[in-house]
Amino acid sequence: MTDAPEALCRQAAAYLQHDKPKRALEAARRAAELNRDDEAPHRLASLALTELGRHPEAVAAAREAVRLAPADWRGQIALAEALGAGGAMLDPQRPEGHQAVAAARRAVQLNPAEPRCFEVLGDIALRAKRWDIADQAYQAALRLDPGNQHAKLNLALVRERAAAPPAPAGGQLPSAEPPSPPATVVAAVLWPTVRTLTLVLSLGSLALIIGGLPEPGRGHVWLGVLLLAATGILAARPWRGLPSSARSKLLRILGTQPRLGLTVFALSLGVLCLVIWTIISLFQPGDLQLPVLTCLSCAVAAVLARLRRGY
């Protein structure tokens, strides 16, 4: 059953979701060998190749998917992303840039109810510095999906770029990297996860303390490991949603948001205490002083997080 093209395509899609493009590419190519008339293997291969930075191959695979199923919006999206990721939008005179915009617009025409189509059109227009198209595309994506953080962040970037004065003649060319998003937008992305983490860590460490009374055994250390793993999984989602420009300046952004910065500090202190206790307990079960500090620190962070209702 694993050799069926449909099963291999599902496998490739799962690998892409888990950031394993090499394995996704292998599965997609096996599926294409078994069924060359199906667009899905070529589309999935294009997505994997784009992730791997093999842009000419990604474009070729996406074109094949579009040829096999010209009315499928997903193939158009794959083609637009492959062309855009290959640097087509950095030079507006290159024909690939116009093709990327055309593919994204064709996807919108084929499925105007899909937020992803407008999101990709906005990304392509952002790279081409077409602020008007990008603004309209991101607004449409947000109307269809109000919780789309990518569209929300990039809409703020577009408006910030559009309002910025043009570079003086003879000056340096603007960087291809988009500017950092406004601190308020970054805070809006971080606050929901921070609230969740404070609740998980304060209640989890309290359960660890109660379960470890009067003295924790070796089995309790795995509760700490599970709690740290859950913390890492919860924290990874907003981190990956932030642009690279925001990640590199996160400490500076937190400095402009005192309550958020204090909450993150208290939360980080609690996580640090839990990490130290877990490492020590892996070798020799100790006392519960560090989990108590974790619980108190995260409880303070939870109170601070719930005092902030603006985001």
Coordinates of C-alpha atoms in Angstrom, one line a residue:
M1 CA 0.0 0.0 0.0
T2 CA 2.9 2.3 0.6
D3 CA 3.8 2.1 -3.1
A4 CA 0.4 3.5 -4.2
P5 CA 0.8 7.0 -5.7
E6 CA -1.9 8.4 -3.4
A7 CA -0.2 7.1 -0.3
L8 CA 3.2 8.4 -1.4
C9 CA 1.7 11.8 -2.0
R10 CA 0.1 11.8 1.5
Q11 CA 3.5 10.8 2.8
A12 CA 5.3 13.6 0.9
A13 CA 2.8 16.1 2.3
A14 CA 3.3 14.9 5.8
Y15 CA 7.1 15.2 5.4
L16 CA 6.7 18.8 4.2
Q17 CA 4.5 19.6 7.2
H18 CA 7.3 18.3 9.5
D19 CA 10.1 20.2 7.7
K20 CA 11.6 17.2 6.0
P21 CA 11.9 18.3 2.3
K22 CA 14.4 15.7 1.3
R23 CA 12.2 12.8 2.3
A24 CA 9.2 14.6 0.8
L25 CA 11.0 14.9 -2.5
E26 CA 11.9 11.2 -2.5
A27 CA 8.3 10.2 -1.9
A28 CA 6.9 12.7 -4.5
R29 CA 9.3 11.4 -7.1
R30 CA 8.4 7.8 -6.5
A31 CA 4.7 8.8 -6.8
A32 CA 5.5 10.5 -10.1
E33 CA 7.2 7.4 -11.5
L34 CA 4.1 5.4 -10.7
N35 CA 1.6 7.9 -12.1
R36 CA 3.1 10.5 -14.5
D37 CA -0.3 11.9 -15.4
D38 CA -1.1 13.1 -11.8
E39 CA -0.3 16.7 -11.0
A40 CA 0.1 16.1 -7.2
P41 CA 3.5 14.4 -7.2
H42 CA 5.0 17.2 -9.4
R43 CA 3.4 19.9 -7.2
L44 CA 4.7 18.3 -4.0
A45 CA 8.1 17.8 -5.6
S46 CA 8.2 21.5 -6.5
L47 CA 7.4 22.5 -2.9
A48 CA 10.1 20.3 -1.6
L49 CA 12.7 21.6 -4.2
T50 CA 11.7 25.2 -3.2
E51 CA 12.4 24.4 0.4
L52 CA 15.8 22.9 -0.6
G53 CA 16.8 26.0 -2.6
R54 CA 16.8 24.1 -5.9
H55 CA 14.8 26.8 -7.7
P56 CA 15.2 25.9 -11.4
E57 CA 14.1 22.3 -10.7
A58 CA 11.2 23.6 -8.5
V59 CA 10.0 25.8 -11.3
A60 CA 10.2 22.9 -13.8
A61 CA 8.2 20.6 -11.5
A62 CA 5.6 23.3 -10.9
R63 CA 5.2 24.0 -14.6
E64 CA 4.6 20.3 -15.2
A65 CA 1.9 20.3 -12.4
V66 CA 0.2 23.3 -14.1
R67 CA 0.4 21.6 -17.5
L68 CA -1.3 18.4 -16.1
A69 CA -4.0 20.3 -14.2
P70 CA -4.3 24.0 -15.4
A71 CA -7.5 24.5 -13.4
D72 CA -6.0 23.4 -10.0
W73 CA -5.1 26.5 -7.9
R74 CA -2.5 24.5 -5.9
G75 CA -0.3 24.1 -8.9
Q76 CA -0.5 27.8 -9.7
I77 CA 0.5 28.5 -6.1
A78 CA 3.5 26.2 -6.3
L79 CA 4.6 27.8 -9.5
A80 CA 4.3 31.3 -8.0
E81 CA 6.3 30.3 -4.9
A82 CA 9.0 28.6 -7.0
L83 CA 9.5 31.6 -9.2
G84 CA 9.4 34.1 -6.4
A85 CA 11.8 32.1 -4.1
G86 CA 14.2 31.9 -7.0
G87 CA 14.8 35.6 -6.9
A88 CA 12.5 36.5 -9.8
M89 CA 11.0 39.4 -8.0
L90 CA 14.3 41.1 -7.2
D91 CA 14.5 42.3 -10.8
P92 CA 11.2 43.6 -12.1
Q93 CA 12.4 43.4 -15.7
R94 CA 12.9 39.6 -15.6
P95 CA 10.0 37.7 -17.3
E96 CA 9.9 35.3 -14.4
G97 CA 8.7 38.1 -12.2
H98 CA 5.6 38.7 -14.4
Q99 CA 5.0 34.9 -14.6
A100 CA 5.0 34.7 -10.8
V101 CA 2.5 37.5 -10.4
A102 CA 0.4 35.9 -13.2
A103 CA 0.4 32.5 -11.5
A104 CA -0.6 34.0 -8.1
R105 CA -3.4 35.9 -9.8
R106 CA -4.6 32.8 -11.6
A107 CA -4.7 31.0 -8.3
V108 CA -6.9 33.7 -6.9
Q109 CA -9.2 33.5 -9.9
L110 CA -9.5 29.7 -9.6
N111 CA -10.3 29.7 -5.8
P112 CA -11.2 33.2 -4.5
A113 CA -12.4 31.6 -1.2
E114 CA -8.9 30.3 -0.3
P115 CA -6.8 32.7 1.9
R116 CA -3.6 31.0 0.8
C117 CA -4.0 32.3 -2.7
F118 CA -4.2 35.9 -1.5
E119 CA -1.4 35.3 0.9
V120 CA 1.0 34.2 -1.9
L121 CA -0.1 37.0 -4.1
G122 CA 0.7 39.4 -1.3
D123 CA 4.1 37.8 -0.8
I124 CA 4.9 38.1 -4.5
A125 CA 3.8 41.7 -4.7
L126 CA 5.8 42.5 -1.5
R127 CA 8.9 41.3 -3.1
A128 CA 8.1 43.3 -6.3
K129 CA 7.5 46.4 -4.1
R130 CA 4.0 46.7 -5.4
W131 CA 2.5 48.0 -2.2
D132 CA -1.0 48.5 -3.6
I133 CA -1.4 44.9 -4.8
A134 CA 0.2 43.5 -1.6
D135 CA -2.0 45.6 0.7
Q136 CA -5.2 44.5 -1.1
A137 CA -4.1 40.9 -1.2
Y138 CA -3.3 40.7 2.5
Q139 CA -6.5 42.5 3.4
A140 CA -8.4 39.9 1.4
A141 CA -6.5 37.0 3.1
L142 CA -7.4 38.5 6.5
R143 CA -11.1 38.9 5.6
L144 CA -11.2 35.2 4.8
D145 CA -8.9 34.2 7.8
P146 CA -8.8 36.9 10.5
G147 CA -6.3 34.8 12.5
N148 CA -3.7 34.7 9.7
Q149 CA -0.6 36.0 11.5
H150 CA 1.5 35.9 8.3
A151 CA -0.9 38.2 6.5
K152 CA -1.2 40.5 9.5
L153 CA 2.5 40.9 9.9
N154 CA 3.2 41.4 6.3
L155 CA 0.3 43.9 5.9
A156 CA 2.0 46.0 8.6
L157 CA 5.3 45.7 6.7
V158 CA 3.7 46.8 3.5
R159 CA 2.1 49.9 5.0
E160 CA 5.4 50.7 6.8
R161 CA 7.3 50.4 3.5
A162 CA 4.7 52.3 1.5
A163 CA 4.8 55.2 4.0
A164 CA 8.6 55.4 4.1
P165 CA 10.3 58.2 2.0
P166 CA 12.1 57.0 -1.1
A167 CA 15.9 56.5 -1.0
P168 CA 17.9 59.6 -2.0
A169 CA 19.4 59.5 -5.5
G170 CA 22.9 58.0 -5.5
G171 CA 22.3 56.4 -2.1
Q172 CA 22.4 52.8 -1.2
L173 CA 19.9 50.5 -2.7
P174 CA 17.3 49.3 -0.2
S175 CA 17.9 45.9 1.3
A176 CA 16.0 43.0 -0.1
E177 CA 15.3 41.9 3.5
P178 CA 12.0 43.5 4.6
P179 CA 12.1 45.8 7.7
S180 CA 11.3 44.7 11.1
P181 CA 7.6 44.6 11.8
P182 CA 6.2 47.1 14.3
A183 CA 6.7 46.1 18.0
T184 CA 2.9 46.2 18.6
V185 CA 2.4 43.6 15.8
V186 CA 5.1 41.3 17.1
A187 CA 3.6 41.6 20.6
A188 CA 0.2 40.7 19.2
V189 CA 1.7 37.5 17.9
L190 CA 3.6 36.6 21.1
W191 CA 1.0 37.4 23.8
P192 CA -1.4 34.5 23.1
T193 CA 1.5 31.9 23.3
V194 CA 3.0 33.6 26.4
R195 CA -0.3 33.4 28.2
T196 CA -0.6 29.7 27.3
L197 CA 2.9 29.0 28.4
T198 CA 2.5 30.7 31.8
L199 CA -0.6 28.6 32.4
V200 CA 1.0 25.3 31.3
L201 CA 4.2 25.9 33.3
S202 CA 2.7 27.1 36.5
L203 CA 0.1 24.3 36.6
G204 CA 2.6 21.7 35.4
S205 CA 5.2 22.6 37.9
L206 CA 2.6 22.7 40.7
A207 CA 1.6 19.1 39.7
L208 CA 5.3 18.2 39.7
I209 CA 5.7 19.5 43.2
I210 CA 2.6 17.8 44.5
G211 CA 3.4 14.5 42.8
G212 CA 7.0 14.6 44.2
L213 CA 6.1 15.1 47.8
P214 CA 7.7 14.3 50.2
E215 CA 10.7 13.5 48.1
P216 CA 10.8 13.1 44.3
G217 CA 11.8 9.8 42.8
R218 CA 13.6 9.0 39.6
G219 CA 10.3 8.7 37.7
H220 CA 9.4 12.3 38.4
V221 CA 12.3 13.6 36.2
W222 CA 10.4 12.4 33.1
L223 CA 7.5 14.6 34.1
G224 CA 9.9 17.5 33.9
V225 CA 11.2 16.4 30.5
L226 CA 7.6 16.2 29.2
L227 CA 6.8 19.6 30.6
L228 CA 9.9 21.1 28.9
A229 CA 9.0 19.3 25.6
A230 CA 5.5 20.8 25.7
T231 CA 7.1 24.2 26.3
G232 CA 9.3 23.9 23.3
I233 CA 6.5 22.8 21.0
L234 CA 4.3 25.7 22.1
A235 CA 7.1 28.2 21.8
A236 CA 8.2 27.0 18.3
R237 CA 4.9 28.0 16.5
P238 CA 5.0 31.8 17.0
W239 CA 8.8 31.8 16.6
R240 CA 8.5 30.3 13.2
G241 CA 5.7 32.7 12.3
L242 CA 8.0 35.8 12.9
P243 CA 10.1 37.1 10.0
S244 CA 13.8 36.7 10.4
S245 CA 14.2 40.5 10.8
A246 CA 12.0 40.3 13.9
R247 CA 13.8 37.3 15.4
S248 CA 17.2 39.0 15.2
K249 CA 15.8 42.1 17.0
L250 CA 13.4 40.4 19.4
L251 CA 15.3 41.5 22.6
R252 CA 15.1 45.1 21.3
I253 CA 11.4 44.8 20.6
L254 CA 10.7 43.3 24.0
G255 CA 12.5 46.3 25.5
T256 CA 9.9 48.6 23.9
Q257 CA 7.1 46.5 25.5
P258 CA 7.8 46.5 29.2
R259 CA 5.0 44.3 30.4
L260 CA 5.6 41.7 27.7
G261 CA 9.4 41.9 28.4
L262 CA 8.8 41.4 32.2
T263 CA 6.4 38.5 31.5
V264 CA 8.9 36.8 29.2
F265 CA 11.7 37.3 31.7
A266 CA 9.7 35.7 34.5
L267 CA 8.7 32.9 32.2
S268 CA 12.3 32.3 31.1
L269 CA 13.5 32.3 34.7
G270 CA 11.0 29.6 35.5
V271 CA 12.0 27.5 32.5
L272 CA 15.7 27.9 33.4
C273 CA 15.0 26.6 36.9
L274 CA 13.1 23.6 35.5
V275 CA 15.9 22.8 33.0
I276 CA 18.5 22.8 35.8
W277 CA 16.3 20.7 38.1
T278 CA 15.6 18.2 35.2
I279 CA 19.3 17.9 34.4
I280 CA 20.3 17.4 38.0
S281 CA 17.5 14.9 38.6
L282 CA 18.6 12.8 35.6
F283 CA 21.7 11.8 37.5
Q284 CA 20.5 12.1 41.1
P285 CA 17.0 12.8 42.4
G286 CA 17.1 16.1 44.3
D287 CA 14.7 18.2 46.3
L288 CA 11.9 20.4 45.0
Q289 CA 13.3 23.8 45.6
L290 CA 13.9 24.6 41.9
P291 CA 10.4 23.4 40.8
V292 CA 8.9 25.6 43.5
L293 CA 10.9 28.6 42.0
T294 CA 9.6 27.6 38.6
C295 CA 6.0 27.5 39.9
L296 CA 6.3 30.9 41.6
S297 CA 8.1 32.6 38.7
C298 CA 5.5 31.3 36.2
A299 CA 2.6 32.2 38.5
V300 CA 3.9 35.8 38.5
A301 CA 4.2 35.7 34.7
A302 CA 0.7 34.3 34.5
V303 CA -0.7 37.2 36.5
L304 CA 1.2 39.7 34.4
A305 CA 0.0 38.1 31.2
R306 CA -3.6 38.2 32.2
L307 CA -3.4 41.9 33.3
R308 CA -2.7 42.7 29.6
R309 CA -5.9 42.5 27.6
G310 CA -4.9 44.8 24.8
Y311 CA -3.8 42.0 22.5

